[in-house]
Amino acid sequence: MKILARNILLLALFISQLILSQTNNSNSDNKVKNLAIFWDTSLSMNDKNLGLELSFLDYYIKDKSDLTVQLIKFNTKVNAEQTFQIKKADWTLLKQKLTQTTYDGATSFNVLSDINYQLNDAYLVFTDGYQNQQILADSIKKPLVVVSSLEKTFFGTLQGKSNENQSHFIDLNAQSLTEALASIGIDVQATVGLKVKEIKKGNNKNFTKVSGTVYSSEGVLEGVNVV
């Protein structure tokens, strides 16, 4: 009986720490409420690891939880622009829009110099870097996170600007997803250890029911839930 009680206590402590760490983590960067995603749709991006980039984005959004996201798909022109309201890290519609991308043509950052794109708190740029980068580097004065999953990536001018605007350059071929996220201050384990769906008191006053989804560093553990 004592062993059972001890195990229950340990489990309760474990779950409470997961909940606390997730709450602290989601509030770790309250400044980011408006996010711009520049999504390169040039032909060279057709060979990228889309699943890996979407996983990166999934963790990023879970860390922020509530966001207004301005999505800009571009090559030599802006092909699509749409705003998404993300609540409780549910970005299903945004993900669908990204997975439906057609990749074609060359790329230029010139089209991203529009003043309307400079009003966000942070910027994610998914590209291989093989463009005229000076325009973007000079236009965006706030933190850029440039992400690539292609084997051939060139950050060039943008990387030279990193000290000026606190930008980060992530090559998902050169580092693990966990390392990449850690480089921008996101703790994967704290962010996705447990996504709590519901907490409620049971009939017994000493009993609290917690339900949710369990994650690993690779994403949702299918068929595993906390009930």
Coordinates of C-alpha atoms in Angstrom, one line a residue:
M1 CA 0.0 0.0 0.0
K2 CA 2.8 2.4 0.9
I3 CA 4.6 1.6 -2.4
L4 CA 1.4 2.3 -4.4
A5 CA 0.9 5.6 -2.6
R6 CA 4.6 6.5 -3.2
N7 CA 4.2 5.8 -6.9
I8 CA 1.1 7.8 -7.2
L9 CA 2.8 10.7 -5.5
L10 CA 5.8 10.5 -7.8
L11 CA 3.5 10.4 -10.8
A12 CA 1.6 13.4 -9.6
L13 CA 4.8 15.3 -9.0
F14 CA 6.1 14.4 -12.5
I15 CA 2.9 15.6 -14.2
S16 CA 2.8 18.8 -12.2
Q17 CA 6.4 19.6 -13.2
L18 CA 5.5 19.0 -16.9
I19 CA 2.5 21.3 -16.6
L20 CA 4.6 24.0 -14.9
S21 CA 7.5 23.7 -17.3
Q22 CA 5.1 24.0 -20.3
T23 CA 3.4 27.0 -18.8
N24 CA 6.8 28.7 -18.1
N25 CA 8.0 27.8 -21.5
S26 CA 5.0 29.2 -23.3
N27 CA 5.5 32.5 -21.5
S28 CA 9.2 32.6 -22.1
D29 CA 8.9 35.0 -25.1
N30 CA 5.8 37.0 -24.7
K31 CA 7.1 39.6 -27.1
V32 CA 6.5 37.3 -30.1
K33 CA 2.8 37.8 -30.8
N34 CA 3.0 38.6 -34.5
L35 CA 5.1 36.3 -36.7
A36 CA 6.0 36.5 -40.4
I37 CA 6.8 33.3 -42.3
F38 CA 8.7 33.8 -45.6
W39 CA 8.2 30.5 -47.5
D40 CA 10.5 30.2 -50.5
T41 CA 8.6 28.5 -53.4
S42 CA 11.5 28.4 -55.9
L43 CA 12.2 25.2 -57.8
S44 CA 15.3 24.4 -55.8
M45 CA 13.1 24.1 -52.7
N46 CA 11.3 21.1 -54.2
D47 CA 14.1 18.8 -52.9
K48 CA 13.9 20.0 -49.3
N49 CA 12.9 17.8 -46.3
L50 CA 9.4 19.3 -45.9
G51 CA 8.5 17.0 -42.9
L52 CA 11.6 18.2 -41.0
E53 CA 10.8 21.8 -41.6
L54 CA 7.2 21.3 -40.5
S55 CA 8.4 19.6 -37.4
F56 CA 10.6 22.6 -36.6
L57 CA 7.7 24.9 -37.1
D58 CA 5.4 22.7 -35.0
Y59 CA 7.8 23.1 -32.0
Y60 CA 8.2 26.8 -32.6
I61 CA 4.4 27.4 -32.6
K62 CA 3.9 25.2 -29.5
D63 CA 6.5 27.3 -27.7
K64 CA 4.5 30.5 -28.5
S65 CA 1.0 29.0 -28.3
D66 CA -1.0 32.1 -29.4
L67 CA 0.2 33.9 -32.5
T68 CA -0.9 36.0 -35.5
V69 CA 1.0 34.5 -38.4
Q70 CA 1.5 36.3 -41.7
L71 CA 2.4 33.8 -44.3
I72 CA 4.2 35.0 -47.4
K73 CA 4.9 32.5 -50.2
F74 CA 7.4 33.9 -52.7
N75 CA 9.9 33.3 -55.5
T76 CA 10.5 36.2 -57.8
K77 CA 7.2 37.6 -56.7
V78 CA 4.8 37.1 -53.9
N79 CA 2.6 34.1 -54.9
A80 CA 0.4 34.0 -51.9
E81 CA -0.2 35.9 -48.7
Q82 CA -2.5 35.0 -45.8
T83 CA -2.9 35.7 -42.2
F84 CA -3.7 33.0 -39.6
Q85 CA -4.8 33.3 -36.0
I86 CA -3.2 30.6 -34.0
K87 CA -4.8 29.7 -30.7
K88 CA -3.5 27.1 -28.3
A89 CA -0.9 26.1 -30.8
D90 CA -3.5 24.8 -33.3
W91 CA -2.0 25.6 -36.7
T92 CA -3.8 23.0 -38.8
L93 CA -4.9 25.4 -41.5
L94 CA -1.5 27.0 -41.8
K95 CA 0.1 23.5 -42.1
Q96 CA -2.3 22.6 -44.9
K97 CA -1.5 25.8 -46.8
L98 CA 2.3 25.0 -46.5
T99 CA 1.9 21.4 -47.6
Q100 CA -0.1 22.5 -50.7
T101 CA 2.8 24.6 -52.0
T102 CA 3.9 24.3 -55.7
Y103 CA 7.7 24.9 -56.2
D104 CA 8.8 26.6 -59.4
G105 CA 11.0 29.4 -60.8
A106 CA 13.9 31.4 -59.3
T107 CA 14.0 33.5 -56.2
S108 CA 14.5 37.1 -55.2
F109 CA 14.3 38.7 -51.7
N110 CA 13.4 42.1 -53.4
V111 CA 9.7 41.3 -53.1
L112 CA 10.0 41.0 -49.3
S113 CA 11.1 44.7 -48.9
D114 CA 7.4 45.8 -48.6
I115 CA 6.9 47.9 -45.5
N116 CA 3.9 45.8 -44.5
Y117 CA 6.2 42.8 -43.9
Q118 CA 8.3 44.8 -41.4
L119 CA 5.6 45.2 -38.7
N120 CA 6.0 41.8 -37.1
D121 CA 7.8 40.8 -33.9
A122 CA 9.8 37.9 -35.4
Y123 CA 10.6 36.3 -38.8
L124 CA 11.1 32.7 -40.0
V125 CA 12.6 32.4 -43.4
F126 CA 12.5 29.0 -45.0
T127 CA 15.0 29.1 -47.9
D128 CA 18.2 27.7 -49.3
G129 CA 19.9 31.1 -49.2
Y130 CA 20.9 31.2 -52.9
Q131 CA 19.4 34.6 -53.6
N132 CA 20.3 38.3 -53.5
Q133 CA 20.1 38.6 -49.7
Q134 CA 21.2 42.2 -49.1
I135 CA 17.6 43.5 -49.6
L136 CA 16.2 41.3 -46.8
A137 CA 19.2 41.8 -44.6
D138 CA 18.8 45.6 -44.8
S139 CA 15.0 45.7 -44.7
I140 CA 14.3 43.5 -41.6
K141 CA 15.9 44.9 -38.5
K142 CA 14.2 42.5 -36.1
P143 CA 15.4 38.9 -35.4
L144 CA 15.4 36.5 -38.4
V145 CA 15.5 32.8 -38.1
V146 CA 16.6 31.4 -41.4
V147 CA 15.9 27.7 -41.8
S148 CA 17.1 25.2 -44.5
S149 CA 16.8 21.4 -44.8
L150 CA 18.6 21.2 -48.1
E151 CA 22.0 19.6 -48.5
K152 CA 23.3 22.8 -50.3
T153 CA 22.6 25.9 -48.3
F154 CA 24.2 29.3 -48.4
F155 CA 23.5 32.0 -45.8
G156 CA 26.1 34.4 -47.0
T157 CA 25.1 38.0 -46.5
L158 CA 22.4 37.2 -44.1
Q159 CA 24.8 35.4 -41.8
G160 CA 27.0 38.5 -41.9
K161 CA 24.2 40.5 -40.4
S162 CA 23.5 38.1 -37.5
N163 CA 25.2 40.3 -34.9
E164 CA 23.2 43.3 -36.0
N165 CA 19.7 41.9 -35.6
Q166 CA 20.2 38.8 -33.5
S167 CA 19.5 36.5 -36.3
H168 CA 20.0 32.7 -36.3
F169 CA 20.9 30.4 -39.2
I170 CA 19.7 26.8 -38.9
D171 CA 20.9 24.1 -41.2
L172 CA 18.8 21.1 -40.3
N173 CA 21.2 18.8 -42.1
A174 CA 24.0 19.8 -39.8
Q175 CA 22.3 19.6 -36.5
S176 CA 19.5 17.7 -34.9
L177 CA 16.0 19.2 -34.5
T178 CA 16.5 19.4 -30.7
E179 CA 19.8 21.3 -31.2
A180 CA 18.3 23.6 -33.7
L181 CA 15.5 24.6 -31.4
A182 CA 17.8 24.9 -28.5
S183 CA 19.8 27.5 -30.5
I184 CA 16.8 29.8 -30.5
G185 CA 15.9 29.2 -26.8
I186 CA 13.3 26.5 -27.2
D187 CA 13.5 23.4 -24.9
V188 CA 11.9 20.6 -26.8
Q189 CA 11.3 18.5 -23.7
A190 CA 9.7 21.3 -21.8
T191 CA 7.6 22.4 -24.8
V192 CA 6.2 19.0 -25.9
G193 CA 6.6 16.7 -22.9
L194 CA 2.9 16.8 -22.2
K195 CA 0.1 18.8 -23.9
V196 CA -2.6 19.1 -21.3
K197 CA -6.2 18.9 -22.6
E198 CA -8.1 18.9 -19.4
I199 CA -7.6 19.1 -15.7
K200 CA -10.6 18.4 -13.4
K201 CA -11.5 17.2 -10.0
G202 CA -13.0 13.7 -9.6
N203 CA -15.7 12.7 -7.2
N204 CA -13.0 12.0 -4.7
K205 CA -11.7 15.4 -3.5
N206 CA -8.2 13.9 -3.3
F207 CA -8.3 12.8 -7.0
T208 CA -7.4 15.0 -9.9
K209 CA -7.9 13.9 -13.5
V210 CA -5.3 15.0 -16.1
S211 CA -5.8 14.2 -19.8
G212 CA -3.6 15.1 -22.7
T213 CA -1.1 14.1 -25.4
V214 CA 2.4 12.8 -25.0
Y215 CA 5.2 13.9 -27.2
S216 CA 8.7 12.8 -27.9
S217 CA 11.5 14.8 -29.5
E218 CA 10.2 13.5 -32.9
G219 CA 6.6 14.6 -32.4
V220 CA 3.3 13.1 -31.1
L221 CA 3.6 9.5 -29.8
E222 CA 0.7 7.9 -31.7
G223 CA -1.6 5.9 -29.5
V224 CA -0.1 7.3 -26.3
N225 CA -2.3 9.6 -24.1
V226 CA -2.5 10.6 -20.5
V227 CA -6.0 10.0 -19.1

